[in-house]
Short mmCIF file of C-alpha atoms in Angstrom, two decimals:
data_model
loop_
_atom_site.label_atom_id
_atom_site.label_comp_id
_atom_site.label_asym_id
_atom_site.label_seq_id
_atom_site.Cartn_x
_atom_site.Cartn_y
_atom_site.Cartn_z
CA UNK A 214 125.10 115.91 84.36
CA UNK A 215 123.77 119.46 84.52
CA UNK A 216 120.49 120.02 86.38
CA UNK A 217 118.64 123.09 85.14
CA UNK A 218 115.24 124.43 84.14
CA UNK A 219 114.18 123.35 80.69
CA UNK A 220 114.47 125.79 77.82
CA UNK A 221 111.79 126.13 75.16
CA UNK A 222 114.03 124.11 72.85
CA UNK A 223 114.05 121.26 75.38
CA UNK A 224 110.26 120.88 75.53
CA UNK A 225 109.80 118.35 72.68
CA UNK A 226 112.38 116.05 74.31
CA UNK A 227 110.70 116.59 77.69
CA UNK A 228 107.32 115.54 76.32
CA UNK A 229 108.79 112.42 74.72
CA UNK A 230 110.01 111.32 78.15
CA UNK A 231 106.76 112.23 79.88
CA UNK A 232 104.90 110.07 77.34
CA UNK A 233 106.54 107.05 79.00
CA UNK A 234 104.49 107.91 82.08
CA UNK A 235 101.35 108.72 80.12
CA UNK A 236 101.50 105.27 78.52
CA UNK A 237 101.65 103.64 81.96
CA UNK A 238 98.93 105.81 83.49
CA UNK A 239 96.27 104.87 80.93
CA UNK A 240 94.94 108.42 81.07
CA UNK A 241 91.67 108.38 79.06
CA UNK A 242 92.51 111.61 77.24
CA UNK A 243 95.82 110.15 76.12
CA UNK A 244 94.38 106.80 75.06
CA UNK A 245 91.26 108.06 73.26
CA UNK A 246 92.80 110.69 70.99
CA UNK A 247 95.28 110.82 68.13
CA UNK A 248 98.74 110.36 69.66
CA UNK A 249 100.46 112.91 67.40
CA UNK A 250 97.87 115.60 68.14
CA UNK A 251 98.07 114.90 71.88
CA UNK A 252 101.86 115.23 71.73
CA UNK A 253 101.53 118.53 69.87
CA UNK A 254 99.04 119.80 72.48
CA UNK A 255 101.41 118.98 75.33
CA UNK A 256 104.37 120.59 73.55
CA UNK A 257 102.51 123.82 72.81
CA UNK A 258 101.10 124.00 76.34
CA UNK A 259 104.42 123.35 78.05
CA UNK A 260 106.06 126.04 75.90
CA UNK A 261 103.54 128.64 77.06
CA UNK A 262 104.53 131.62 79.25
CA UNK A 263 101.97 130.41 81.81
CA UNK A 264 103.87 127.17 82.32
CA UNK A 265 107.16 129.05 82.53
CA UNK A 266 105.66 131.23 85.28
CA UNK A 267 103.65 128.72 87.30
CA UNK A 268 105.49 125.38 86.91
CA UNK A 269 109.04 124.08 87.09
CA UNK A 270 110.23 121.81 84.29
CA UNK A 271 113.63 120.60 85.46
CA UNK A 272 115.95 118.61 83.23
CA UNK A 273 119.18 116.67 83.55
CA UNK A 274 121.35 117.26 80.47
CA UNK A 275 124.60 115.62 79.46
CA UNK A 276 127.65 117.22 77.86
CA UNK A 277 125.95 116.96 74.46
CA UNK A 278 122.94 118.96 75.73
CA UNK A 279 120.74 115.86 75.50
CA UNK A 280 117.82 115.60 77.95
CA UNK A 281 118.53 112.52 80.07
CA UNK A 282 115.82 113.00 82.69
CA UNK A 283 112.92 115.22 83.70
CA UNK A 284 111.28 116.31 86.93
CA UNK A 285 108.09 118.29 86.43
CA UNK A 286 106.24 119.94 89.29
CA UNK A 287 104.54 123.06 90.57
CA UNK A 288 103.06 124.74 93.64
CA UNK A 289 99.82 122.97 94.44
CA UNK A 290 98.00 126.30 94.56
CA UNK A 291 98.78 126.73 90.83
CA UNK A 292 97.18 123.47 89.71
CA UNK A 293 93.96 125.03 88.40
CA UNK A 294 95.88 127.67 86.46
CA UNK A 295 97.95 125.00 84.74
CA UNK A 296 94.94 122.81 83.98
CA UNK A 297 93.12 125.77 82.46
CA UNK A 298 96.13 126.56 80.27
CA UNK A 299 95.73 123.26 78.44
CA UNK A 300 92.26 124.29 77.32
CA UNK A 301 93.66 127.40 75.63
CA UNK A 302 95.77 125.36 73.20
CA UNK A 303 93.15 123.10 71.64
CA UNK A 304 92.79 125.55 68.75
CA UNK A 305 96.40 124.67 67.81
CA UNK A 306 95.64 120.96 67.33
CA UNK A 307 93.12 118.80 65.51
CA UNK A 308 91.27 117.75 68.64
CA UNK A 309 87.95 118.91 70.12
CA UNK A 310 88.23 120.76 73.41
CA UNK A 311 87.77 118.28 76.25
CA UNK A 312 88.81 117.74 79.87
CA UNK A 313 92.30 116.31 80.37
CA UNK A 314 92.43 115.82 84.12
CA UNK A 315 89.53 114.22 85.94
CA UNK A 316 90.64 114.87 89.53
CA UNK A 317 92.85 117.29 91.46
CA UNK A 318 96.25 115.94 92.51
CA UNK A 319 98.15 118.51 94.53
CA UNK A 320 97.64 120.15 97.93
CA UNK A 321 97.87 123.93 98.08
CA UNK A 322 100.64 123.98 100.69
CA UNK A 323 103.18 121.86 98.77
CA UNK A 324 105.47 121.86 95.78
CA UNK A 325 103.96 118.92 93.95
CA UNK A 326 106.18 116.53 91.99
CA UNK A 327 103.90 115.58 89.13
CA UNK A 328 106.36 113.48 87.14
CA UNK A 329 109.89 112.12 87.40
CA UNK A 330 111.34 110.05 84.58
CA UNK A 331 114.80 109.09 83.33
CA UNK A 332 115.52 108.22 79.72
CA UNK A 333 116.02 104.41 79.73
CA UNK A 334 119.39 104.70 77.98
CA UNK A 335 120.67 106.91 80.82
CA UNK A 336 119.50 104.77 83.72
CA UNK A 337 121.82 103.55 86.48
CA UNK A 338 123.76 106.83 86.39
CA UNK A 339 122.17 108.45 89.45
CA UNK A 340 120.15 110.93 87.39
CA UNK A 341 116.85 110.35 89.19
CA UNK A 342 118.53 110.99 92.53
CA UNK A 343 120.16 114.18 91.21
CA UNK A 344 116.81 115.48 90.02
CA UNK A 345 115.08 114.67 93.29
CA UNK A 346 117.85 116.34 95.30
CA UNK A 347 117.38 119.52 93.26
CA UNK A 348 113.68 119.86 94.09
CA UNK A 349 113.89 121.52 97.55
CA UNK A 350 115.69 124.47 95.98
CA UNK A 351 112.85 124.98 93.50
CA UNK A 352 110.26 124.61 96.25
CA UNK A 353 112.05 127.20 98.38
CA UNK A 354 112.13 129.65 95.47
CA UNK A 355 108.34 129.29 95.40
CA UNK A 356 108.13 129.93 99.15
CA UNK A 357 107.25 126.31 99.97
CA UNK A 358 108.84 123.85 102.38
CA UNK A 359 106.85 120.69 101.64
CA UNK A 360 107.34 118.36 98.69
CA UNK A 361 104.40 116.16 97.71
CA UNK A 362 103.90 113.29 95.29
CA UNK A 363 101.53 110.41 94.53
CA UNK A 364 102.40 106.72 94.47
CA UNK A 365 100.07 104.10 93.01
CA UNK A 366 98.64 101.63 95.53
CA UNK A 367 99.73 98.89 93.13
CA UNK A 368 103.36 99.96 93.52
CA UNK A 369 104.26 99.36 97.19
CA UNK A 370 107.96 99.14 96.30
CA UNK A 371 107.85 102.76 95.18
CA UNK A 372 106.17 103.79 98.41
CA UNK A 373 108.87 102.02 100.44
CA UNK A 374 111.58 103.64 98.34
CA UNK A 375 110.23 107.14 98.85
CA UNK A 376 109.84 106.33 102.52
CA UNK A 377 113.59 105.77 102.68
CA UNK A 378 113.97 109.18 101.05
CA UNK A 379 112.05 110.87 103.85
CA UNK A 380 108.56 110.90 102.34
CA UNK A 381 105.69 109.95 104.65
CA UNK A 382 102.14 108.90 103.82
CA UNK A 383 99.81 111.87 104.32
CA UNK A 384 96.51 110.61 102.90
CA UNK A 385 94.85 108.38 100.31
CA UNK A 386 93.74 109.87 97.00
CA UNK A 387 91.87 108.80 93.87
CA UNK A 388 92.95 110.15 90.47
CA UNK A 389 91.48 108.91 87.17
CA UNK A 390 89.93 105.94 88.97
CA UNK A 391 93.29 104.83 90.39
CA UNK A 392 94.06 104.70 94.10
CA UNK A 393 97.18 106.52 95.25
CA UNK A 394 99.02 107.36 98.45
CA UNK A 395 99.83 111.06 98.77
CA UNK A 396 103.31 111.30 100.28
CA UNK A 397 105.00 114.40 101.70
CA UNK A 398 108.52 115.33 102.72
CA UNK A 399 109.63 118.40 104.65
CA UNK A 400 113.31 117.46 104.78
CA UNK A 401 115.85 119.29 102.61
CA UNK A 402 118.54 116.66 103.24
CA UNK A 403 120.05 115.23 100.07
CA UNK A 404 119.70 111.48 99.56
CA UNK A 405 121.81 108.91 97.74
CA UNK A 406 119.26 106.15 97.24
CA UNK A 407 119.02 105.32 93.50
CA UNK A 408 115.85 106.39 91.70
CA UNK A 409 116.76 105.77 88.08
CA UNK A 410 114.56 102.73 87.53
CA UNK A 411 111.45 104.31 89.02
CA UNK A 412 108.90 106.26 87.01
CA UNK A 413 106.87 108.50 89.25
CA UNK A 414 103.84 110.23 88.03
CA UNK A 415 100.94 111.50 87.79
CA UNK A 416 100.95 113.96 84.98
#
């Protein structure tokens, strides 16, 4: 598997995988609008130069150039810039302009892992672990040492798993009326614990 930044051509496949997480999150914006138009909005936004500059969309691709997994994240200090970018693309879809994110997620001093998902047909191949192990390099390129992520309070198994990977609970956080634990990791050591069957989000 090749781990690399997503190309513009990869974005539609990236969004299809991220929709797995959106379905589980019950994000009001996603549930209350036309699914095809929401997909188009995400595709157009993620293709934008702003996202290329301020976020890292990392993909695992097989020998056939198929996207098998995605890790999407960004420096926490860029969160507002990325949220604002979504608003600029409503004129490309048949949806009224409206808020997408109700609450902030990231801390300014971290590279925030917003979403990690593996295509179900490629699970149990170590792809999630490969993606996670690639993240410190992207954080360092952004001048950051900390990795951060959110885990739902209703998913204690995920919290224990990330604990084994070196992530520690930093604080509690509420996003879209859900309670989460904000975990952080300052270790650059690579891990071998399997992640393929875990969807992490909070896109």
